[in-house]
């Protein structure tokens, strides 16, 4: 397998990942710590999925077959996969419980 992603393509992928992370953090709508964790997860997930999409899934295509191709980055495909990844991260963050339910007063021990 030959990697053809250049520095400009890698920088663009990182910028897209950061942008999707900010969107994910804003869409979660909970406390600051939860937003930061969601942003971090979204950035890492979007970067990894974008790298996989551009270099593995569509790595066989030439510049003529995939437009726009920015320094080896399959831009449209990465943009679509990043959007889908962000939606999945936001849905997961919103559906997973933030804290465990407190114990009922009966099950607590009295001191």
Coordinates of C-alpha atoms in Angstrom, one line a residue:
X1 CA 0.0 0.0 0.0
X2 CA 1.3 3.4 -1.0
X3 CA 0.5 6.5 1.1
X4 CA 0.2 9.6 -1.0
X5 CA -1.1 12.0 1.6
X6 CA 1.0 15.2 1.7
X7 CA 1.4 17.8 4.4
X8 CA -1.3 20.1 3.0
X9 CA -3.7 17.2 2.8
X10 CA -2.8 16.1 6.4
X11 CA -3.3 19.7 7.6
X12 CA -6.6 19.9 5.9
X13 CA -7.7 16.6 7.5
X14 CA -6.7 17.9 10.9
X15 CA -8.6 21.2 10.3
X16 CA -11.7 19.3 9.2
X17 CA -11.4 17.0 12.3
X18 CA -11.1 20.0 14.6
X19 CA -14.1 21.6 13.0
X20 CA -16.2 18.5 13.3
X21 CA -15.1 18.2 17.0
X22 CA -16.3 21.7 17.7
X23 CA -19.6 21.0 16.1
X24 CA -19.9 17.8 18.1
X25 CA -19.1 19.7 21.3
X26 CA -21.8 22.3 20.6
X27 CA -24.4 19.7 19.7
X28 CA -24.1 17.7 22.9
X29 CA -25.5 20.5 25.0
X30 CA -24.3 19.3 28.5
X31 CA -21.7 20.5 30.9
X32 CA -18.2 21.7 30.0
X33 CA -16.4 18.5 30.8
X34 CA -18.9 16.4 28.8
X35 CA -18.5 18.8 25.8
X36 CA -14.7 18.6 26.0
X37 CA -14.7 14.8 26.1
X38 CA -17.1 14.7 23.2
X39 CA -15.0 17.1 21.2
X40 CA -11.8 15.1 21.9
X41 CA -13.5 11.8 20.9
X42 CA -15.0 13.4 17.7
X43 CA -11.6 14.9 16.7
X44 CA -9.8 11.6 17.1
X45 CA -12.6 9.6 15.4
X46 CA -12.9 12.0 12.5
X47 CA -9.2 12.1 11.9
X48 CA -8.9 8.3 12.0
X49 CA -12.0 7.6 9.9
X50 CA -10.9 10.4 7.4
X51 CA -7.4 8.9 7.1
X52 CA -8.9 5.4 6.6
X53 CA -11.4 6.8 4.0
X54 CA -8.9 8.7 2.0
X55 CA -5.9 6.3 2.1
X56 CA -7.5 2.9 2.4
X57 CA -11.1 3.0 1.1
X58 CA -10.5 5.4 -1.8
X59 CA -6.7 5.0 -1.9
X60 CA -6.9 3.2 -5.3
X61 CA -8.4 6.2 -7.1
X62 CA -6.3 8.7 -9.0
X63 CA -6.7 12.5 -9.0
X64 CA -8.7 12.3 -12.2
X65 CA -11.2 9.8 -10.7
X66 CA -11.8 11.7 -7.5
X67 CA -12.2 15.4 -7.6
X68 CA -11.4 17.4 -5.5
X69 CA -8.2 15.6 -4.5
X70 CA -6.2 18.0 -2.3
X71 CA -2.6 16.8 -1.9
X72 CA -3.7 13.2 -1.8
X73 CA -6.7 13.8 0.4
X74 CA -10.1 12.6 -1.1
X75 CA -11.9 15.7 0.1
X76 CA -15.5 15.0 -0.6
X77 CA -15.3 11.4 0.7
X78 CA -13.5 12.6 3.9
X79 CA -16.1 15.3 4.4
X80 CA -19.0 12.8 4.1
X81 CA -17.3 10.3 6.4
X82 CA -16.5 13.0 8.9
X83 CA -20.1 14.2 9.0
X84 CA -21.4 10.7 9.5
X85 CA -18.8 10.1 12.3
X86 CA -19.8 13.3 14.0
X87 CA -23.5 12.4 14.0
X88 CA -22.6 9.0 15.5
X89 CA -20.4 10.5 18.2
X90 CA -23.1 13.1 19.1
X91 CA -25.8 10.5 19.3
X92 CA -23.7 8.2 21.4
X93 CA -22.8 11.1 23.8
X94 CA -26.4 12.1 24.1
X95 CA -27.8 8.6 24.7
X96 CA -25.2 7.3 27.1
X97 CA -25.9 8.2 30.7
X98 CA -23.7 10.8 32.2
X99 CA -23.9 9.7 35.8
X100 CA -25.0 6.6 37.6
X101 CA -28.4 6.9 39.4
X102 CA -28.1 7.6 43.1
X103 CA -28.9 4.9 45.5
X104 CA -32.4 5.0 47.1
X105 CA -32.6 6.1 50.7
X106 CA -33.5 2.6 51.8
X107 CA -30.3 1.0 50.5
X108 CA -28.0 3.6 52.2
X109 CA -26.4 2.6 55.5
X110 CA -27.0 4.9 58.4
X111 CA -24.1 6.1 60.4

